[in-house]
PDB file of C-alpha atoms in Angstrom:
ATOM      1  CA  MET A   1      53.504  18.147 -32.978  1.00 59.00           C
ATOM      2  CA  LEU A   2      52.437  17.486 -29.386  1.00 76.00           C
ATOM      3  CA  ALA A   3      55.405  19.419 -28.040  1.00 66.00           C
ATOM      4  CA  THR A   4      53.562  22.660 -28.799  1.00 74.00           C
ATOM      5  CA  VAL A   5      50.264  21.570 -27.213  1.00 81.00           C
ATOM      6  CA  ARG A   6      49.529  22.696 -23.674  1.00 85.00           C
ATOM      7  CA  PRO A   7      49.707  19.807 -21.181  1.00 87.00           C
ATOM      8  CA  SER A   8      45.976  19.832 -20.428  1.00 88.00           C
ATOM      9  CA  LEU A   9      45.249  18.961 -24.078  1.00 94.00           C
ATOM     10  CA  ALA A  10      47.833  16.224 -24.561  1.00 94.00           C
ATOM     11  CA  SER A  11      45.581  13.424 -23.261  1.00 95.00           C
ATOM     12  CA  PHE A  12      43.196  13.929 -26.176  1.00 97.00           C
ATOM     13  CA  PHE A  13      45.860  12.831 -28.695  1.00 97.00           C
ATOM     14  CA  GLU A  14      47.132   9.386 -29.678  1.00 95.00           C
ATOM     15  CA  GLY A  15      50.804  10.005 -28.976  1.00 93.00           C
ATOM     16  CA  ALA A  16      50.280  11.028 -25.369  1.00 94.00           C
ATOM     17  CA  ASN A  17      47.289   8.816 -24.564  1.00 95.00           C
ATOM     18  CA  PRO A  18      46.907   5.611 -26.628  1.00 94.00           C
ATOM     19  CA  THR A  19      44.492   4.022 -24.112  1.00 95.00           C
ATOM     20  CA  PRO A  20      40.823   3.613 -25.150  1.00 94.00           C
ATOM     21  CA  PRO A  21      38.431   6.311 -23.883  1.00 96.00           C
ATOM     22  CA  THR A  22      37.027   5.474 -20.444  1.00 93.00           C
ATOM     23  CA  HIS A  23      33.313   5.322 -21.335  1.00 95.00           C
ATOM     24  CA  LEU A  24      33.593   3.688 -24.762  1.00 97.00           C
ATOM     25  CA  GLY A  25      31.411   0.599 -24.804  1.00 95.00           C
ATOM     26  CA  THR A  26      29.292   1.546 -21.782  1.00 95.00           C
ATOM     27  CA  ARG A  27      28.207   5.152 -22.366  1.00 97.00           C
ATOM     28  CA  TYR A  28      28.443   5.090 -26.175  1.00 98.00           C
ATOM     29  CA  ASP A  29      29.643   2.756 -28.898  1.00 98.00           C
ATOM     30  CA  ALA A  30      32.304   3.028 -31.616  1.00 97.00           C
ATOM     31  CA  ALA A  31      29.729   4.453 -34.022  1.00 97.00           C
ATOM     32  CA  GLY A  32      28.935   7.331 -31.652  1.00 97.00           C
ATOM     33  CA  ASN A  33      25.544   5.972 -30.538  1.00 98.00           C
ATOM     34  CA  PHE A  34      24.699   6.627 -26.898  1.00 98.00           C
ATOM     35  CA  LEU A  35      23.888   3.546 -24.848  1.00 98.00           C
ATOM     36  CA  LEU A  36      21.555   2.961 -21.929  1.00 98.00           C
ATOM     37  CA  GLU A  37      23.286   4.207 -18.758  1.00 97.00           C
ATOM     38  CA  PRO A  38      20.628   5.307 -16.276  1.00 98.00           C
ATOM     39  CA  GLY A  39      21.287   7.429 -13.228  1.00 98.00           C
ATOM     40  CA  ASN A  40      20.548  10.727 -11.533  1.00 98.00           C
ATOM     41  CA  THR A  41      22.411  13.967 -10.952  1.00 98.00           C
ATOM     42  CA  VAL A  42      22.137  17.666 -10.070  1.00 98.00           C
ATOM     43  CA  VAL A  43      22.771  19.953 -13.030  1.00 98.00           C
ATOM     44  CA  SER A  44      22.182  23.467 -14.266  1.00 98.00           C
ATOM     45  CA  HIS A  45      21.038  23.603 -17.883  1.00 98.00           C
ATOM     46  CA  LEU A  46      21.948  26.501 -20.150  1.00 98.00           C
ATOM     47  CA  VAL A  47      19.410  29.305 -20.414  1.00 97.00           C
ATOM     48  CA  GLN A  48      17.704  28.720 -23.748  1.00 96.00           C
ATOM     49  CA  GLY A  49      17.794  31.668 -26.110  1.00 97.00           C
ATOM     50  CA  SER A  50      20.437  33.521 -24.095  1.00 98.00           C
ATOM     51  CA  PRO A  51      23.424  35.213 -25.774  1.00 97.00           C
ATOM     52  CA  SER A  52      25.783  32.933 -23.877  1.00 98.00           C
ATOM     53  CA  GLU A  53      23.946  29.816 -25.092  1.00 98.00           C
ATOM     54  CA  ALA A  54      24.359  31.116 -28.650  1.00 98.00           C
ATOM     55  CA  ALA A  55      28.110  31.484 -28.073  1.00 98.00           C
ATOM     56  CA  VAL A  56      28.326  27.959 -26.657  1.00 98.00           C
ATOM     57  CA  ILE A  57      26.419  26.491 -29.604  1.00 98.00           C
ATOM     58  CA  GLU A  58      28.612  28.362 -32.093  1.00 98.00           C
ATOM     59  CA  VAL A  59      31.799  26.946 -30.582  1.00 98.00           C
ATOM     60  CA  ARG A  60      30.242  23.470 -30.530  1.00 98.00           C
ATOM     61  CA  GLU A  61      29.381  23.792 -34.219  1.00 98.00           C
ATOM     62  CA  ARG A  62      32.939  24.874 -35.043  1.00 98.00           C
ATOM     63  CA  MET A  63      34.183  21.692 -33.402  1.00 98.00           C
ATOM     64  CA  ARG A  64      31.668  19.594 -35.328  1.00 98.00           C
ATOM     65  CA  ALA A  65      32.977  21.148 -38.552  1.00 98.00           C
ATOM     66  CA  MET A  66      36.525  19.919 -37.910  1.00 98.00           C
ATOM     67  CA  PRO A  67      37.504  17.257 -40.481  1.00 98.00           C
ATOM     68  CA  ASP A  68      38.258  14.728 -37.743  1.00 98.00           C
ATOM     69  CA  ALA A  69      35.139  15.439 -35.659  1.00 98.00           C
ATOM     70  CA  ASP A  70      33.973  11.913 -36.457  1.00 98.00           C
ATOM     71  CA  ARG A  71      36.293  10.850 -33.639  1.00 98.00           C
ATOM     72  CA  LEU A  72      33.860  12.507 -31.225  1.00 98.00           C
ATOM     73  CA  ALA A  73      30.329  11.493 -30.180  1.00 98.00           C
ATOM     74  CA  PHE A  74      28.371  14.725 -29.723  1.00 98.00           C
ATOM     75  CA  THR A  75      25.446  15.009 -27.309  1.00 98.00           C
ATOM     76  CA  PRO A  76      22.321  16.984 -28.373  1.00 98.00           C
ATOM     77  CA  ILE A  77      22.247  20.749 -27.825  1.00 97.00           C
ATOM     78  CA  SER A  78      19.212  20.298 -25.552  1.00 96.00           C
ATOM     79  CA  SER A  79      21.323  18.246 -23.127  1.00 97.00           C
ATOM     80  CA  LEU A  80      23.971  20.938 -22.560  1.00 98.00           C
ATOM     81  CA  HIS A  81      24.453  21.509 -18.839  1.00 98.00           C
ATOM     82  CA  MET A  82      26.950  21.971 -16.041  1.00 98.00           C
ATOM     83  CA  THR A  83      26.965  19.198 -13.446  1.00 98.00           C
ATOM     84  CA  LEU A  84      26.910  20.619  -9.936  1.00 98.00           C
ATOM     85  CA  PHE A  85      26.855  17.303  -8.052  1.00 98.00           C
ATOM     86  CA  GLN A  86      27.222  13.783  -9.429  1.00 97.00           C
ATOM     87  CA  GLY A  87      24.496  11.369  -8.467  1.00 97.00           C
ATOM     88  CA  ILE A  88      24.495   7.595  -8.797  1.00 98.00           C
ATOM     89  CA  ILE A  89      24.828   5.784 -12.108  1.00 97.00           C
ATOM     90  CA  GLU A  90      24.254   2.185 -13.251  1.00 96.00           C
ATOM     91  CA  TYR A  91      27.875   1.305 -13.991  1.00 93.00           C
ATOM     92  CA  ARG A  92      29.304   2.755 -10.788  1.00 95.00           C
ATOM     93  CA  ARG A  93      27.620   0.635  -8.137  1.00 97.00           C
ATOM     94  CA  ARG A  94      30.370   0.765  -5.532  1.00 97.00           C
ATOM     95  CA  LEU A  95      31.517   2.834  -2.597  1.00 97.00           C
ATOM     96  CA  PRO A  96      32.182   5.741  -2.266  1.00 96.00           C
ATOM     97  CA  TYR A  97      29.909   6.494  -5.256  1.00 97.00           C
ATOM     98  CA  TRP A  98      26.830   5.102  -3.504  1.00 98.00           C
ATOM     99  CA  PRO A  99      25.248   5.857  -0.097  1.00 97.00           C
ATOM    100  CA  GLN A 100      26.500   3.465   2.560  1.00 94.00           C
ATOM    101  CA  ASP A 101      23.020   3.032   4.025  1.00 95.00           C
ATOM    102  CA  VAL A 102      21.444   1.702   0.800  1.00 98.00           C
ATOM    103  CA  SER A 103      22.042  -1.699  -0.797  1.00 98.00           C
ATOM    104  CA  LEU A 104      24.270  -1.616  -3.887  1.00 98.00           C
ATOM    105  CA  ASP A 105      21.689  -3.620  -5.861  1.00 97.00           C
ATOM    106  CA  THR A 106      18.895  -1.051  -5.372  1.00 98.00           C
ATOM    107  CA  SER A 107      17.341  -0.096  -8.722  1.00 98.00           C
ATOM    108  CA  ILE A 108      18.148   3.273 -10.250  1.00 98.00           C
ATOM    109  CA  ASP A 109      14.452   4.224 -10.234  1.00 98.00           C
ATOM    110  CA  ALA A 110      14.221   3.401  -6.532  1.00 98.00           C
ATOM    111  CA  MET A 111      17.337   5.460  -5.850  1.00 98.00           C
ATOM    112  CA  THR A 112      15.838   8.407  -7.710  1.00 98.00           C
ATOM    113  CA  SER A 113      12.624   8.149  -5.673  1.00 98.00           C
ATOM    114  CA  LEU A 114      14.668   7.949  -2.482  1.00 98.00           C
ATOM    115  CA  TYR A 115      16.619  11.072  -3.367  1.00 98.00           C
ATOM    116  CA  LEU A 116      13.458  12.970  -4.264  1.00 98.00           C
ATOM    117  CA  GLU A 117      12.261  12.276  -0.722  1.00 97.00           C
ATOM    118  CA  ARG A 118      15.583  13.247   0.828  1.00 97.00           C
ATOM    119  CA  LEU A 119      15.716  16.470  -1.187  1.00 98.00           C
ATOM    120  CA  LYS A 120      12.307  17.687   0.000  1.00 94.00           C
ATOM    121  CA  GLY A 121      12.887  20.930   1.831  1.00 92.00           C
ATOM    122  CA  PHE A 122      16.481  21.161   0.646  1.00 97.00           C
ATOM    123  CA  ARG A 123      17.716  24.736   0.801  1.00 95.00           C
ATOM    124  CA  GLY A 124      20.090  25.848  -1.918  1.00 95.00           C
ATOM    125  CA  ARG A 125      23.147  27.935  -1.264  1.00 97.00           C
ATOM    126  CA  GLY A 126      22.237  30.812  -3.545  1.00 96.00           C
ATOM    127  CA  PRO A 127      22.845  31.857  -7.150  1.00 97.00           C
ATOM    128  CA  PHE A 128      26.246  31.786  -8.815  1.00 98.00           C
ATOM    129  CA  LYS A 129      27.794  32.732 -12.135  1.00 98.00           C
ATOM    130  CA  ILE A 130      30.326  30.793 -14.170  1.00 98.00           C
ATOM    131  CA  GLU A 131      32.938  31.595 -16.777  1.00 98.00           C
ATOM    132  CA  VAL A 132      34.771  29.457 -19.332  1.00 98.00           C
ATOM    133  CA  ILE A 133      38.379  28.924 -18.305  1.00 98.00           C
ATOM    134  CA  GLU A 134      39.403  26.420 -20.986  1.00 98.00           C
ATOM    135  CA  VAL A 135      38.044  24.901 -24.190  1.00 98.00           C
ATOM    136  CA  VAL A 136      38.977  21.287 -24.938  1.00 98.00           C
ATOM    137  CA  PRO A 137      37.943  18.905 -27.748  1.00 98.00           C
ATOM    138  CA  THR A 138      35.096  17.501 -25.637  1.00 98.00           C
ATOM    139  CA  GLY A 139      33.661  20.792 -24.348  1.00 98.00           C
ATOM    140  CA  LEU A 140      34.230  23.570 -21.838  1.00 98.00           C
ATOM    141  CA  THR A 141      35.997  23.686 -18.500  1.00 98.00           C
ATOM    142  CA  VAL A 142      34.222  26.256 -16.329  1.00 98.00           C
ATOM    143  CA  ALA A 143      34.569  27.785 -12.878  1.00 98.00           C
ATOM    144  CA  GLY A 144      32.875  30.345 -10.706  1.00 98.00           C
ATOM    145  CA  ALA A 145      33.228  33.779 -12.279  1.00 98.00           C
ATOM    146  CA  THR A 146      34.426  35.300  -8.991  1.00 98.00           C
ATOM    147  CA  GLU A 147      35.893  34.013  -5.750  1.00 98.00           C
ATOM    148  CA  GLU A 148      32.451  34.379  -4.164  1.00 98.00           C
ATOM    149  CA  ASP A 149      30.866  32.344  -6.961  1.00 98.00           C
ATOM    150  CA  ARG A 150      33.444  29.611  -6.403  1.00 98.00           C
ATOM    151  CA  ARG A 151      32.675  29.643  -2.678  1.00 98.00           C
ATOM    152  CA  VAL A 152      28.931  29.326  -3.341  1.00 98.00           C
ATOM    153  CA  MET A 153      29.434  26.415  -5.761  1.00 98.00           C
ATOM    154  CA  SER A 154      31.555  24.634  -3.179  1.00 98.00           C
ATOM    155  CA  ALA A 155      28.867  25.261  -0.558  1.00 98.00           C
ATOM    156  CA  TRP A 156      26.262  23.698  -2.860  1.00 98.00           C
ATOM    157  CA  ARG A 157      28.385  20.567  -3.219  1.00 98.00           C
ATOM    158  CA  ASP A 158      28.951  20.302   0.513  1.00 98.00           C
ATOM    159  CA  ALA A 159      25.234  20.730   1.205  1.00 98.00           C
ATOM    160  CA  LEU A 160      24.185  18.180  -1.429  1.00 98.00           C
ATOM    161  CA  SER A 161      26.530  15.564  -0.008  1.00 98.00           C
ATOM    162  CA  VAL A 162      24.204  15.339   3.020  1.00 97.00           C
ATOM    163  CA  PRO A 163      21.018  14.059   1.301  1.00 97.00           C
ATOM    164  CA  PHE A 164      23.067  12.047  -1.208  1.00 98.00           C
ATOM    165  CA  CYS A 165      25.052  10.509   1.676  1.00 97.00           C
ATOM    166  CA  TYR A 166      28.443  10.364  -0.008  1.00 97.00           C
ATOM    167  CA  ARG A 167      31.341  12.423  -1.275  1.00 97.00           C
ATOM    168  CA  HIS A 168      33.162  11.371  -4.396  1.00 96.00           C
ATOM    169  CA  PRO A 169      36.961  11.221  -4.101  1.00 96.00           C
ATOM    170  CA  ASP A 170      37.187  14.413  -6.177  1.00 96.00           C
ATOM    171  CA  HIS A 171      34.548  16.235  -4.118  1.00 97.00           C
ATOM    172  CA  ASP A 172      36.784  19.220  -3.313  1.00 96.00           C
ATOM    173  CA  ALA A 173      38.806  19.232  -6.541  1.00 96.00           C
ATOM    174  CA  TYR A 174      35.965  18.551  -9.002  1.00 97.00           C
ATOM    175  CA  ALA A 175      36.498  20.270 -12.363  1.00 97.00           C
ATOM    176  CA  PHE A 176      33.197  21.817 -13.449  1.00 98.00           C
ATOM    177  CA  HIS A 177      32.503  21.415 -17.147  1.00 98.00           C
ATOM    178  CA  ILE A 178      29.961  21.558 -19.958  1.00 98.00           C
ATOM    179  CA  THR A 179      30.280  18.458 -22.130  1.00 98.00           C
ATOM    180  CA  PHE A 180      29.847  18.721 -25.892  1.00 98.00           C
ATOM    181  CA  ALA A 181      31.069  15.261 -26.828  1.00 98.00           C
ATOM    182  CA  TYR A 182      32.938  12.119 -25.812  1.00 98.00           C
ATOM    183  CA  GLN A 183      35.990  10.731 -27.565  1.00 98.00           C
ATOM    184  CA  ILE A 184      35.429   7.652 -29.705  1.00 98.00           C
ATOM    185  CA  GLN A 185      39.066   7.683 -30.803  1.00 97.00           C
ATOM    186  CA  ARG A 186      42.017   9.816 -29.743  1.00 98.00           C
ATOM    187  CA  LEU A 187      42.874  12.622 -32.135  1.00 97.00           C
ATOM    188  CA  ALA A 188      45.830  12.223 -34.483  1.00 97.00           C
ATOM    189  CA  ASP A 189      49.017  13.937 -33.329  1.00 96.00           C
ATOM    190  CA  ASP A 190      49.414  15.824 -36.602  1.00 95.00           C
ATOM    191  CA  ARG A 191      46.069  17.529 -35.920  1.00 96.00           C
ATOM    192  CA  ALA A 192      47.224  19.035 -32.628  1.00 96.00           C
ATOM    193  CA  ALA A 193      48.125  22.476 -33.970  1.00 94.00           C
ATOM    194  CA  ALA A 194      44.790  22.863 -35.790  1.00 96.00           C
ATOM    195  CA  TRP A 195      42.840  21.884 -32.699  1.00 97.00           C
ATOM    196  CA  GLN A 196      44.814  24.117 -30.396  1.00 96.00           C
ATOM    197  CA  ASP A 197      44.282  27.075 -32.734  1.00 96.00           C
ATOM    198  CA  LEU A 198      40.524  26.440 -32.726  1.00 98.00           C
ATOM    199  CA  LEU A 199      40.352  25.990 -28.964  1.00 98.00           C
ATOM    200  CA  ASP A 200      42.430  29.070 -28.183  1.00 97.00           C
ATOM    201  CA  ASP A 201      40.360  31.189 -30.565  1.00 98.00           C
ATOM    202  CA  SER A 202      37.157  29.842 -29.005  1.00 98.00           C
ATOM    203  CA  LEU A 203      38.317  30.768 -25.504  1.00 98.00           C
ATOM    204  CA  ALA A 204      39.072  34.304 -26.672  1.00 98.00           C
ATOM    205  CA  GLU A 205      35.613  34.438 -28.262  1.00 97.00           C
ATOM    206  CA  PHE A 206      33.974  33.583 -24.941  1.00 98.00           C
ATOM    207  CA  ALA A 207      35.925  36.361 -23.251  1.00 97.00           C
ATOM    208  CA  ARG A 208      34.551  38.805 -25.826  1.00 97.00           C
ATOM    209  CA  ARG A 209      30.993  37.595 -26.296  1.00 96.00           C
ATOM    210  CA  ALA A 210      30.053  35.617 -23.212  1.00 98.00           C
ATOM    211  CA  PRO A 211      32.263  36.326 -20.202  1.00 98.00           C
ATOM    212  CA  VAL A 212      29.477  34.815 -18.075  1.00 98.00           C
ATOM    213  CA  ILE A 213      27.604  31.649 -19.088  1.00 98.00           C
ATOM    214  CA  GLU A 214      23.938  31.927 -18.085  1.00 98.00           C
ATOM    215  CA  LEU A 215      22.576  28.890 -16.249  1.00 98.00           C
ATOM    216  CA  GLN A 216      19.174  27.799 -15.024  1.00 98.00           C
ATOM    217  CA  PRO A 217      18.839  27.054 -11.289  1.00 98.00           C
ATOM    218  CA  PRO A 218      20.264  23.688 -10.208  1.00 98.00           C
ATOM    219  CA  ALA A 219      17.829  20.818 -10.588  1.00 98.00           C
ATOM    220  CA  PHE A 220      17.771  17.180  -9.551  1.00 98.00           C
ATOM    221  CA  CYS A 221      17.462  15.145 -12.742  1.00 98.00           C
ATOM    222  CA  ASN A 222      17.249  11.582 -13.899  1.00 98.00           C
ATOM    223  CA  PHE A 223      18.547  10.238 -17.187  1.00 98.00           C
ATOM    224  CA  LYS A 224      18.544   7.080 -19.260  1.00 98.00           C
ATOM    225  CA  ASP A 225      21.561   8.073 -21.333  1.00 98.00           C
ATOM    226  CA  MET A 226      23.658  11.168 -21.999  1.00 98.00           C
ATOM    227  CA  LYS A 227      21.160  12.642 -24.490  1.00 98.00           C
ATOM    228  CA  HIS A 228      18.562  13.978 -22.059  1.00 98.00           C
ATOM    229  CA  PHE A 229      18.459  15.049 -18.413  1.00 98.00           C
ATOM    230  CA  GLU A 230      14.919  15.304 -17.098  1.00 98.00           C
ATOM    231  CA  GLU A 231      14.427  17.921 -14.391  1.00 98.00           C
ATOM    232  CA  LEU A 232      12.460  16.387 -11.496  1.00 98.00           C
ATOM    233  CA  LEU A 233      12.993  18.974  -8.770  1.00 98.00           C
ATOM    234  CA  VAL A 234      14.400  22.488  -9.061  1.00 98.00           C
ATOM    235  CA  LEU A 235      16.637  23.187  -6.075  1.00 97.00           C
ATOM    236  CA  GLY A 236      17.357  26.875  -6.556  1.00 74.00           C
TER     237      GLY A 236
END
């Protein structure tokens, strides 16, 4: 069945990827409960009440209605966002995911306070628009809607690397996304065709109903787990 699935989807299925999901046991448990994993980040939340948010929620609900959706741990609708720049996180206390000038045992709360100070006076790189370029079992892969939007998003990341004092290894190749869920268990191979049909239809639906996903301005946030991202400083 996997022979007919596009390569970017294969890793979600048992036959192609029998390894346990990366964050299982630290970010969430086998019952789909989200665990304490504090950190900070820069995200743009969806615009509440917008037509594009409605389209996103509808696709999310279609995924939740799949008979094997119990293999996914879904985050709340209120947490839906696109990460613009990854901050620090409790279970990634190592270089190059941490500023070189700060001790690796510094508390997350202290790191958040430090970044709030460093971000004072930060100047954003302007507005941008995004589009959905792929739908996968865990959410949406997105990108700048135009070449200029992609340039602006890249400029944001470059600028934010200065106060954060690091660049992740994927800084230039980072795949922007809107997470719906995390895999608890890989999907069964014999479900590949059904999932691909749903995902392809969902992508076509975005092209019709929401060619641009409306986002709030980027904001520096802290979080205790993946269920809520508290905006501390709007950077737009």
